Amino acid sequence: MNIEDKIQKDIALKPFTTWQVGGPAKYYLEIKSKEDLNAAYSWAKDKQLKVYILGGGSNILVPDDGVDGLVLRMLNDKTEAKGERLECGAGACLSNAIIKATGNNLSGLEWASGIPRATIGGSIRGNAGAFGQRMANLVETTEAFYIKKKKFVVFSNRDCKFAYRTSMFKKKAEYLIWSATLRLHKEKPEIIRARIEESLSHRSRHYPKLPSVGSIFKNLDSSNIEKGNPMLMNELKDKLGRTGKISAGLLIDMCGLKGKAIGGAKVSLEHANHLVNTGHARAEEIVMLISYIKQQVRDKFAVELQEEIQYFGFG
Ligand SMILES: Cc1cc2nc3c(=O)[nH]c(=O)nc-3n(C[C@H](O)[C@H](O)[C@H](O)COP(=O)(O)OP(=O)(O)OC[C@H]3O[C@@H](n4cnc5c(N)ncnc54)[C@H](O)[C@@H]3O)c2cc1C
């Protein structure tokens, strides 16, 4: 079958996002092979269409009127254990990677237990992390598709230039993550299981039950707050997290915004840095609520919150 026959039109993206918000993709293709990936980019280039890469949709906001371009949903979902390494396709879910690792007595990914749908590709790009751990600690190599030259390139951990919630792949959109080798370590199964339980239990106690996308804003560097607002830093000095950052959720909570709603978008009562879809939220309402929160935090603390979520197909 040629690529044109595999590409679908006007496919709803809502079910592919954990927020369950947004309109359809004008063109949509599920990617399982390198050949299809290559052909899809050639097809889009011929038609002068923009290409968007969709992982698990657990960190994106899709506009209400949809995405005018070709959306590639990464479904190359291999997970294979080799000694202390786990080879994963970019489309593999973290949850499946954890199952595979646990089955091979491999530890390192337990902190990600309970993050729904997130893929290896999306998580490497954004250097996902929790409880003081992150993808940067695990990635040994990443194989990426260099879109301009249409070839696959292998990057070392160092080449990936990981930093807080970012990597080289976030800064340079010319690469698409195809696969990765994670370096884990052998551990007793009962210890791995206990860490998974701990992570699941933390998330079930502190995270909202309604559709969300995790943290909306990045946490803030204490040094930046200190420069802009020394009084605030003084007030917050006993609230520094283990990474030396101030939680964005804490600032939002201190503005009294838990429960603030615009239409179907609402600041979660469980966690002020999570916005939930209470039923029929529109992307437009989420954008307005994000902007309102940023303005309130700016007015009260003279600091600027930065989005951790990605605007997918806007403008
Ligand atoms: C309940 C909940 C809890 C969460 N908890 C956490 C947490 O503890 N820590 C944390 O860091 N995050 C958390 N998140 C956010 C989210 O799960 C992560 O950011 C995750 O890594 C995103 O992966 P994804 O596959 O869903 O990416 P998507 O949302 O599909 O995409 C995110 C971005 O990555 C790009 N992208 C996706 N795949 C690729 C690829 N193969 N190559 C290049 N670019 C790609 C997309 O174009 C988009 O710009 C949580 C989300 C939810 C819903």
mmCIF file of C-alpha atoms and ligand atoms in Angstrom:
data_model
loop_
_atom_site.group_PDB
_atom_site.id
_atom_site.type_symbol
_atom_site.label_atom_id
_atom_site.label_comp_id
_atom_site.label_asym_id
_atom_site.label_seq_id
_atom_site.Cartn_x
_atom_site.Cartn_y
_atom_site.Cartn_z
ATOM 1 C CA MET A 1 0.000 0.000 0.000
ATOM 2 C CA ASN A 2 1.459 3.392 -0.852
ATOM 3 C CA ILE A 3 1.610 6.121 1.764
ATOM 4 C CA GLU A 4 -1.260 8.163 0.295
ATOM 5 C CA ASP A 5 -3.596 5.199 0.852
ATOM 6 C CA LYS A 6 -2.582 4.924 4.502
ATOM 7 C CA ILE A 7 -3.114 8.604 5.338
ATOM 8 C CA GLN A 8 -6.542 9.336 6.800
ATOM 9 C CA LYS A 9 -8.442 12.641 6.668
ATOM 10 C CA ASP A 10 -10.225 14.616 9.405
ATOM 11 C CA ILE A 11 -9.408 12.320 12.304
ATOM 12 C CA ALA A 12 -10.505 13.427 15.789
ATOM 13 C CA LEU A 13 -7.500 14.014 18.043
ATOM 14 C CA LYS A 14 -9.467 14.397 21.279
ATOM 15 C CA PRO A 15 -9.325 10.653 22.089
ATOM 16 C CA PHE A 16 -5.543 10.719 21.644
ATOM 17 C CA THR A 17 -4.990 13.389 24.301
ATOM 18 C CA THR A 18 -5.322 12.867 28.053
ATOM 19 C CA TRP A 19 -7.123 16.240 28.314
ATOM 20 C CA GLN A 20 -9.682 15.034 25.751
ATOM 21 C CA VAL A 21 -9.780 18.466 24.199
ATOM 22 C CA GLY A 22 -9.298 19.791 20.665
ATOM 23 C CA GLY A 23 -10.393 19.380 17.054
ATOM 24 C CA PRO A 24 -9.393 16.980 14.265
ATOM 25 C CA ALA A 25 -6.185 16.471 12.314
ATOM 26 C CA LYS A 26 -6.589 17.414 8.663
ATOM 27 C CA TYR A 27 -4.323 14.464 7.790
ATOM 28 C CA TYR A 28 -3.370 11.629 10.134
ATOM 29 C CA LEU A 29 -1.040 8.656 9.928
ATOM 30 C CA GLU A 30 -0.001 6.002 12.440
ATOM 31 C CA ILE A 31 3.729 5.356 12.229
ATOM 32 C CA LYS A 32 5.133 1.903 12.872
ATOM 33 C CA SER A 33 8.000 1.699 10.373
ATOM 34 C CA LYS A 34 10.932 3.811 9.245
ATOM 35 C CA GLU A 35 9.775 3.423 5.638
ATOM 36 C CA ASP A 36 6.386 4.980 6.401
ATOM 37 C CA LEU A 37 8.038 7.775 8.361
ATOM 38 C CA ASN A 38 10.280 8.624 5.430
ATOM 39 C CA ALA A 39 7.446 8.421 2.905
ATOM 40 C CA ALA A 40 5.164 10.551 5.118
ATOM 41 C CA TYR A 41 7.665 13.403 5.206
ATOM 42 C CA SER A 42 8.129 13.259 1.412
ATOM 43 C CA TRP A 43 4.337 13.294 0.936
ATOM 44 C CA ALA A 44 3.913 16.267 3.284
ATOM 45 C CA LYS A 45 6.763 18.134 1.582
ATOM 46 C CA ASP A 46 5.158 17.672 -1.843
ATOM 47 C CA LYS A 47 1.902 19.056 -0.477
ATOM 48 C CA GLN A 48 3.683 21.800 1.522
ATOM 49 C CA LEU A 49 2.056 20.624 4.725
ATOM 50 C CA LYS A 50 3.384 21.033 8.243
ATOM 51 C CA VAL A 51 4.070 17.805 10.121
ATOM 52 C CA TYR A 52 3.226 17.320 13.823
ATOM 53 C CA ILE A 53 4.441 14.455 15.982
ATOM 54 C CA LEU A 54 2.029 12.931 18.458
ATOM 55 C CA GLY A 55 3.166 10.639 21.261
ATOM 56 C CA GLY A 56 0.744 9.713 24.029
ATOM 57 C CA GLY A 57 -0.886 13.166 23.991
ATOM 58 C CA SER A 58 -0.308 13.550 27.738
ATOM 59 C CA ASN A 59 1.421 16.919 27.553
ATOM 60 C CA ILE A 60 -0.320 18.794 24.726
ATOM 61 C CA LEU A 61 -3.170 21.181 24.054
ATOM 62 C CA VAL A 62 -4.829 20.814 20.639
ATOM 63 C CA PRO A 63 -6.796 23.834 19.297
ATOM 64 C CA ASP A 64 -10.586 23.594 19.005
ATOM 65 C CA ASP A 65 -10.512 23.996 15.228
ATOM 66 C CA GLY A 66 -7.982 21.199 14.857
ATOM 67 C CA VAL A 67 -4.556 20.853 13.283
ATOM 68 C CA ASP A 68 -4.005 22.018 9.727
ATOM 69 C CA GLY A 69 -1.306 19.586 8.616
ATOM 70 C CA LEU A 70 -0.211 15.967 8.841
ATOM 71 C CA VAL A 71 -0.237 14.439 12.343
ATOM 72 C CA LEU A 72 2.049 11.437 12.774
ATOM 73 C CA ARG A 73 1.099 9.306 15.757
ATOM 74 C CA MET A 74 4.120 7.326 16.917
ATOM 75 C CA LEU A 75 3.189 3.677 17.336
ATOM 76 C CA ASN A 76 6.611 2.021 17.028
ATOM 77 C CA ASP A 77 6.226 0.495 20.453
ATOM 78 C CA LYS A 78 8.936 -2.120 20.815
ATOM 79 C CA THR A 79 10.361 -2.769 24.312
ATOM 80 C CA GLU A 80 13.175 -5.297 24.590
ATOM 81 C CA ALA A 81 15.432 -6.029 27.552
ATOM 82 C CA LYS A 82 19.084 -6.849 26.846
ATOM 83 C CA GLY A 83 21.103 -7.316 30.014
ATOM 84 C CA GLU A 84 20.773 -4.060 31.942
ATOM 85 C CA ARG A 85 19.532 -2.190 28.890
ATOM 86 C CA LEU A 86 16.003 -1.609 27.662
ATOM 87 C CA GLU A 87 15.593 -0.890 23.955
ATOM 88 C CA CYS A 88 12.402 1.051 23.279
ATOM 89 C CA GLY A 89 10.636 2.430 20.245
ATOM 90 C CA ALA A 90 9.660 6.095 20.593
ATOM 91 C CA GLY A 91 5.990 5.085 20.553
ATOM 92 C CA ALA A 92 6.322 2.657 23.477
ATOM 93 C CA CYS A 93 4.335 3.742 26.539
ATOM 94 C CA LEU A 94 6.317 4.346 29.701
ATOM 95 C CA SER A 95 3.887 1.989 31.438
ATOM 96 C CA ASN A 96 4.789 -0.848 29.037
ATOM 97 C CA ALA A 97 8.489 -0.068 29.430
ATOM 98 C CA ILE A 98 8.019 -0.347 33.218
ATOM 99 C CA ILE A 99 6.260 -3.714 32.833
ATOM 100 C CA LYS A 100 9.075 -5.003 30.617
ATOM 101 C CA ALA A 101 11.747 -3.677 32.991
ATOM 102 C CA THR A 102 10.046 -5.162 36.053
ATOM 103 C CA GLY A 103 9.702 -8.541 34.328
ATOM 104 C CA ASN A 104 13.474 -8.494 33.851
ATOM 105 C CA ASN A 105 14.263 -7.253 37.397
ATOM 106 C CA LEU A 106 15.421 -3.926 35.994
ATOM 107 C CA SER A 107 15.047 -0.778 38.058
ATOM 108 C CA GLY A 108 15.185 2.929 37.151
ATOM 109 C CA LEU A 109 11.795 3.788 35.662
ATOM 110 C CA GLU A 110 9.573 3.200 38.707
ATOM 111 C CA TRP A 111 9.101 6.953 39.318
ATOM 112 C CA ALA A 112 7.069 7.111 36.093
ATOM 113 C CA SER A 113 4.457 4.603 37.302
ATOM 114 C CA GLY A 114 1.019 6.129 37.069
ATOM 115 C CA ILE A 115 1.803 8.653 34.319
ATOM 116 C CA PRO A 116 -0.880 7.746 31.784
ATOM 117 C CA ARG A 117 -0.124 7.133 28.088
ATOM 118 C CA ALA A 118 3.212 9.011 27.959
ATOM 119 C CA THR A 119 5.583 7.587 25.339
ATOM 120 C CA ILE A 120 9.337 7.163 25.432
ATOM 121 C CA GLY A 121 9.739 9.728 22.592
ATOM 122 C CA GLY A 122 7.638 12.451 24.223
ATOM 123 C CA SER A 123 9.268 11.804 27.591
ATOM 124 C CA ILE A 124 12.820 12.048 26.249
ATOM 125 C CA ARG A 125 12.036 15.240 24.345
ATOM 126 C CA GLY A 126 10.672 16.928 27.486
ATOM 127 C CA ASN A 127 13.052 15.121 29.893
ATOM 128 C CA ALA A 128 10.081 13.970 31.956
ATOM 129 C CA GLY A 129 10.755 13.316 35.599
ATOM 130 C CA ALA A 130 9.395 13.072 39.112
ATOM 131 C CA PHE A 131 10.581 12.544 42.690
ATOM 132 C CA GLY A 132 14.056 13.862 41.808
ATOM 133 C CA GLN A 133 14.514 11.454 38.873
ATOM 134 C CA ARG A 134 14.263 12.030 35.134
ATOM 135 C CA MET A 135 14.735 10.501 31.690
ATOM 136 C CA ALA A 136 18.168 12.146 31.390
ATOM 137 C CA ASN A 137 19.442 9.714 34.056
ATOM 138 C CA LEU A 138 18.395 6.697 31.995
ATOM 139 C CA VAL A 139 18.968 7.476 28.318
ATOM 140 C CA GLU A 140 22.156 5.904 27.003
ATOM 141 C CA THR A 141 21.550 6.605 23.309
ATOM 142 C CA THR A 142 18.729 7.928 21.162
ATOM 143 C CA GLU A 143 18.163 7.224 17.492
ATOM 144 C CA ALA A 144 16.516 10.164 15.741
ATOM 145 C CA PHE A 145 15.239 10.920 12.259
ATOM 146 C CA TYR A 146 16.990 13.967 10.835
ATOM 147 C CA ILE A 147 14.062 15.373 8.883
ATOM 148 C CA LYS A 148 15.994 17.703 6.550
ATOM 149 C CA LYS A 149 18.429 15.009 5.348
ATOM 150 C CA LYS A 150 15.971 12.130 5.784
ATOM 151 C CA LYS A 151 18.439 9.941 7.613
ATOM 152 C CA PHE A 152 18.675 8.315 11.038
ATOM 153 C CA VAL A 153 21.319 9.538 13.472
ATOM 154 C CA VAL A 154 22.380 8.138 16.861
ATOM 155 C CA PHE A 155 22.957 10.570 19.741
ATOM 156 C CA SER A 156 24.706 9.901 23.031
ATOM 157 C CA ASN A 157 23.187 11.042 26.311
ATOM 158 C CA ARG A 158 25.539 14.032 26.267
ATOM 159 C CA ASP A 159 24.454 15.007 22.720
ATOM 160 C CA CYS A 160 20.830 15.087 23.913
ATOM 161 C CA LYS A 161 21.683 18.164 26.065
ATOM 162 C CA PHE A 162 19.175 17.369 28.754
ATOM 163 C CA ALA A 163 18.194 20.042 31.250
ATOM 164 C CA TYR A 164 15.125 20.688 33.396
ATOM 165 C CA ARG A 165 12.125 19.588 31.271
ATOM 166 C CA THR A 166 14.039 20.019 28.034
ATOM 167 C CA SER A 167 16.489 18.432 25.623
ATOM 168 C CA MET A 168 18.136 19.162 22.311
ATOM 169 C CA PHE A 169 15.049 17.634 20.622
ATOM 170 C CA LYS A 170 12.782 20.268 22.104
ATOM 171 C CA LYS A 171 15.027 23.079 20.944
ATOM 172 C CA LYS A 172 15.673 21.614 17.490
ATOM 173 C CA ALA A 173 12.458 20.552 15.818
ATOM 174 C CA GLU A 174 14.415 19.074 12.868
ATOM 175 C CA TYR A 175 14.806 15.784 14.759
ATOM 176 C CA LEU A 176 12.154 13.206 15.511
ATOM 177 C CA ILE A 177 13.013 10.656 18.192
ATOM 178 C CA TRP A 178 12.690 7.160 16.737
ATOM 179 C CA SER A 179 14.007 4.911 19.514
ATOM 180 C CA ALA A 180 16.183 4.884 22.606
ATOM 181 C CA THR A 181 18.316 2.612 24.698
ATOM 182 C CA LEU A 182 17.782 3.090 28.421
ATOM 183 C CA ARG A 183 20.414 2.011 30.925
ATOM 184 C CA LEU A 184 18.727 0.506 33.976
ATOM 185 C CA HIS A 185 20.144 -1.626 36.780
ATOM 186 C CA LYS A 186 19.353 -5.001 38.311
ATOM 187 C CA GLU A 187 17.329 -4.880 41.495
ATOM 188 C CA LYS A 188 15.384 -7.267 43.729
ATOM 189 C CA PRO A 189 11.805 -7.618 42.415
ATOM 190 C CA GLU A 190 10.273 -6.744 45.808
ATOM 191 C CA ILE A 191 12.199 -3.455 45.895
ATOM 192 C CA ILE A 192 11.069 -2.568 42.355
ATOM 193 C CA ARG A 193 7.473 -3.412 43.233
ATOM 194 C CA ALA A 194 7.599 -1.307 46.411
ATOM 195 C CA ARG A 195 8.893 1.723 44.457
ATOM 196 C CA ILE A 196 6.141 1.303 41.865
ATOM 197 C CA GLU A 197 3.531 1.110 44.638
ATOM 198 C CA GLU A 198 4.943 4.247 46.239
ATOM 199 C CA SER A 199 4.780 6.187 42.983
ATOM 200 C CA LEU A 200 1.229 4.966 42.180
ATOM 201 C CA SER A 201 0.032 5.760 45.666
ATOM 202 C CA HIS A 202 1.524 9.284 45.584
ATOM 203 C CA ARG A 203 -0.165 9.996 42.265
ATOM 204 C CA SER A 204 -3.518 8.623 43.330
ATOM 205 C CA ARG A 205 -3.422 10.774 46.493
ATOM 206 C CA HIS A 206 -2.231 14.018 44.908
ATOM 207 C CA TYR A 207 -3.321 13.993 41.272
ATOM 208 C CA PRO A 208 -6.802 14.822 39.981
ATOM 209 C CA LYS A 209 -9.095 12.068 38.741
ATOM 210 C CA LEU A 210 -10.532 14.206 35.915
ATOM 211 C CA PRO A 211 -8.764 14.475 32.507
ATOM 212 C CA SER A 212 -5.558 16.531 32.764
ATOM 213 C CA VAL A 213 -2.046 16.735 31.334
ATOM 214 C CA GLY A 214 0.111 16.780 34.455
ATOM 215 C CA SER A 215 1.825 20.022 35.431
ATOM 216 C CA ILE A 216 0.859 23.025 33.336
ATOM 217 C CA PHE A 217 3.778 25.217 34.399
ATOM 218 C CA LYS A 218 7.439 24.550 35.083
ATOM 219 C CA ASN A 219 8.663 24.970 38.628
ATOM 220 C CA LEU A 220 10.738 28.095 39.186
ATOM 221 C CA ASP A 221 14.426 28.509 39.898
ATOM 222 C CA SER A 222 14.844 29.982 43.351
ATOM 223 C CA SER A 223 17.687 32.190 42.061
ATOM 224 C CA ASN A 224 15.328 33.816 39.532
ATOM 225 C CA ILE A 225 12.736 34.506 42.205
ATOM 226 C CA GLU A 226 15.406 35.897 44.506
ATOM 227 C CA LYS A 227 16.535 38.363 41.816
ATOM 228 C CA GLY A 228 13.011 39.532 40.976
ATOM 229 C CA ASN A 229 11.426 39.321 44.395
ATOM 230 C CA PRO A 230 13.767 38.829 47.406
ATOM 231 C CA MET A 231 10.876 39.272 49.889
ATOM 232 C CA LEU A 232 8.982 36.386 48.312
ATOM 233 C CA MET A 233 12.061 34.165 48.371
ATOM 234 C CA ASN A 234 12.484 34.906 52.047
ATOM 235 C CA GLU A 235 8.886 33.824 52.643
ATOM 236 C CA LEU A 236 9.368 30.635 50.621
ATOM 237 C CA LYS A 237 12.839 29.548 51.684
ATOM 238 C CA ASP A 238 11.554 26.558 53.681
ATOM 239 C CA LYS A 239 9.441 25.459 50.690
ATOM 240 C CA LEU A 240 12.359 24.690 48.343
ATOM 241 C CA GLY A 241 11.952 21.300 46.658
ATOM 242 C CA ARG A 242 14.771 18.743 46.505
ATOM 243 C CA THR A 243 15.793 20.184 43.114
ATOM 244 C CA GLY A 244 16.154 23.693 44.563
ATOM 245 C CA LYS A 245 13.022 24.858 42.758
ATOM 246 C CA ILE A 246 9.872 26.553 43.942
ATOM 247 C CA SER A 247 6.728 24.710 42.957
ATOM 248 C CA ALA A 248 4.551 26.598 40.478
ATOM 249 C CA GLY A 249 1.565 24.899 42.129
ATOM 250 C CA LEU A 250 2.438 26.507 45.460
ATOM 251 C CA LEU A 251 2.405 30.015 43.939
ATOM 252 C CA ILE A 252 -0.911 29.316 42.184
ATOM 253 C CA ASP A 253 -2.349 27.995 45.449
ATOM 254 C CA MET A 254 -1.100 31.098 47.321
ATOM 255 C CA CYS A 255 -3.085 33.194 44.810
ATOM 256 C CA GLY A 256 -6.207 31.331 45.975
ATOM 257 C CA LEU A 257 -6.844 29.866 42.534
ATOM 258 C CA LYS A 258 -7.665 26.237 43.393
ATOM 259 C CA GLY A 259 -11.121 25.602 41.980
ATOM 260 C CA LYS A 260 -11.047 28.659 39.673
ATOM 261 C CA ALA A 261 -12.915 27.712 36.487
ATOM 262 C CA ILE A 262 -13.465 29.153 33.033
ATOM 263 C CA GLY A 263 -16.112 27.132 31.215
ATOM 264 C CA GLY A 264 -15.145 23.469 31.458
ATOM 265 C CA ALA A 265 -11.530 24.213 32.432
ATOM 266 C CA LYS A 266 -10.782 24.269 36.140
ATOM 267 C CA VAL A 267 -7.772 24.538 38.448
ATOM 268 C CA SER A 268 -7.705 21.177 40.211
ATOM 269 C CA LEU A 269 -8.596 21.144 43.896
ATOM 270 C CA GLU A 270 -6.040 18.359 44.447
ATOM 271 C CA HIS A 271 -3.044 20.073 42.791
ATOM 272 C CA ALA A 272 -3.013 23.738 41.794
ATOM 273 C CA ASN A 273 -0.574 23.141 38.908
ATOM 274 C CA HIS A 274 -3.037 20.783 37.204
ATOM 275 C CA LEU A 275 -5.969 22.031 35.107
ATOM 276 C CA VAL A 276 -8.785 19.572 34.629
ATOM 277 C CA ASN A 277 -11.421 19.164 31.975
ATOM 278 C CA THR A 278 -14.664 18.977 33.960
ATOM 279 C CA GLY A 279 -16.626 17.661 31.000
ATOM 280 C CA HIS A 280 -16.688 19.674 27.816
ATOM 281 C CA ALA A 281 -13.722 22.021 28.155
ATOM 282 C CA ARG A 282 -12.687 23.871 25.023
ATOM 283 C CA ALA A 283 -9.047 24.594 24.257
ATOM 284 C CA GLU A 284 -10.003 28.261 24.148
ATOM 285 C CA GLU A 285 -11.171 28.089 27.789
ATOM 286 C CA ILE A 286 -7.963 26.366 28.858
ATOM 287 C CA VAL A 287 -5.901 29.062 27.116
ATOM 288 C CA MET A 288 -7.903 31.767 28.925
ATOM 289 C CA LEU A 289 -7.466 30.047 32.293
ATOM 290 C CA ILE A 290 -3.705 29.645 31.743
ATOM 291 C CA SER A 291 -3.427 33.303 30.853
ATOM 292 C CA TYR A 292 -5.488 34.307 33.926
ATOM 293 C CA ILE A 293 -3.267 32.235 36.241
ATOM 294 C CA LYS A 294 -0.092 33.746 34.750
ATOM 295 C CA GLN A 295 -1.466 37.240 35.236
ATOM 296 C CA GLN A 296 -2.513 36.571 38.862
ATOM 297 C CA VAL A 297 0.888 35.095 39.750
ATOM 298 C CA ARG A 298 2.667 37.973 37.979
ATOM 299 C CA ASP A 299 0.580 40.570 39.842
ATOM 300 C CA LYS A 300 1.079 38.970 43.260
ATOM 301 C CA PHE A 301 4.686 37.772 43.059
ATOM 302 C CA ALA A 302 6.278 39.608 40.091
ATOM 303 C CA VAL A 303 7.387 36.310 38.547
ATOM 304 C CA GLU A 304 6.495 34.868 35.167
ATOM 305 C CA LEU A 305 5.240 31.282 34.963
ATOM 306 C CA GLN A 306 6.321 29.306 31.910
ATOM 307 C CA GLU A 307 4.237 26.563 30.365
ATOM 308 C CA GLU A 308 5.491 22.984 30.584
ATOM 309 C CA ILE A 309 2.665 21.820 28.292
ATOM 310 C CA GLN A 310 3.075 22.079 24.537
ATOM 311 C CA TYR A 311 0.690 23.973 22.256
ATOM 312 C CA PHE A 312 0.154 21.469 19.436
ATOM 313 C CA GLY A 313 -0.781 22.870 16.029
ATOM 314 C CA PHE A 314 -1.605 26.406 17.213
ATOM 315 C CA GLY A 315 -1.012 29.238 14.714
HETATM 316 C C1 LIG B 1 -1.863 12.476 35.079
HETATM 317 C C2 LIG B 1 -0.544 12.935 34.470
HETATM 318 C C3 LIG B 1 0.604 12.925 35.244
HETATM 319 C C4 LIG B 1 1.809 13.372 34.718
HETATM 320 N N1 LIG B 1 2.922 13.339 35.508
HETATM 321 C C5 LIG B 1 4.108 13.756 35.008
HETATM 322 C C6 LIG B 1 5.291 13.681 35.813
HETATM 323 O O1 LIG B 1 5.285 13.231 36.944
HETATM 324 N N2 LIG B 1 6.443 14.141 35.256
HETATM 325 C C7 LIG B 1 6.508 14.623 33.981
HETATM 326 O O2 LIG B 1 7.595 15.021 33.544
HETATM 327 N N3 LIG B 1 5.409 14.681 33.208
HETATM 328 C C8 LIG B 1 4.220 14.257 33.672
HETATM 329 N N4 LIG B 1 3.090 14.318 32.900
HETATM 330 C C9 LIG B 1 3.165 14.952 31.563
HETATM 331 C C10 LIG B 1 3.457 13.975 30.406
HETATM 332 O O3 LIG B 1 3.029 12.697 30.701
HETATM 333 C C11 LIG B 1 4.920 13.947 30.019
HETATM 334 O O4 LIG B 1 5.341 15.205 29.648
HETATM 335 C C12 LIG B 1 5.201 12.948 28.883
HETATM 336 O O5 LIG B 1 6.568 12.733 28.833
HETATM 337 C C13 LIG B 1 4.702 13.386 27.512
HETATM 338 O O6 LIG B 1 4.844 12.291 26.623
HETATM 339 P P1 LIG B 1 3.797 12.039 25.439
HETATM 340 O O7 LIG B 1 4.245 10.856 24.692
HETATM 341 O O8 LIG B 1 2.431 11.992 25.961
HETATM 342 O O9 LIG B 1 4.022 13.342 24.578
HETATM 343 P P2 LIG B 1 2.917 14.189 23.786
HETATM 344 O O10 LIG B 1 2.044 14.868 24.760
HETATM 345 O O11 LIG B 1 2.268 13.366 22.742
HETATM 346 O O12 LIG B 1 3.860 15.249 23.072
HETATM 347 C C14 LIG B 1 4.588 16.193 23.825
HETATM 348 C C15 LIG B 1 5.550 16.917 22.866
HETATM 349 O O13 LIG B 1 6.550 15.977 22.441
HETATM 350 C C16 LIG B 1 6.576 15.888 21.008
HETATM 351 N N5 LIG B 1 6.893 14.496 20.692
HETATM 352 C C17 LIG B 1 6.158 13.386 21.021
HETATM 353 N N6 LIG B 1 6.795 12.285 20.572
HETATM 354 C C18 LIG B 1 7.919 12.707 19.941
HETATM 355 C C19 LIG B 1 8.992 12.028 19.248
HETATM 356 N N7 LIG B 1 9.018 10.716 19.098
HETATM 357 N N8 LIG B 1 9.993 12.799 18.720
HETATM 358 C C20 LIG B 1 9.975 14.142 18.857
HETATM 359 N N9 LIG B 1 8.998 14.842 19.483
HETATM 360 C C21 LIG B 1 7.979 14.104 20.025
HETATM 361 C C22 LIG B 1 5.204 16.338 20.560
HETATM 362 O O14 LIG B 1 5.234 16.854 19.238
HETATM 363 C C23 LIG B 1 4.873 17.416 21.593
HETATM 364 O O15 LIG B 1 5.467 18.640 21.236
HETATM 365 C C24 LIG B 1 1.870 13.838 33.379
HETATM 366 C C25 LIG B 1 0.713 13.804 32.590
HETATM 367 C C26 LIG B 1 -0.471 13.343 33.114
HETATM 368 C C27 LIG B 1 -1.694 13.313 32.244
#
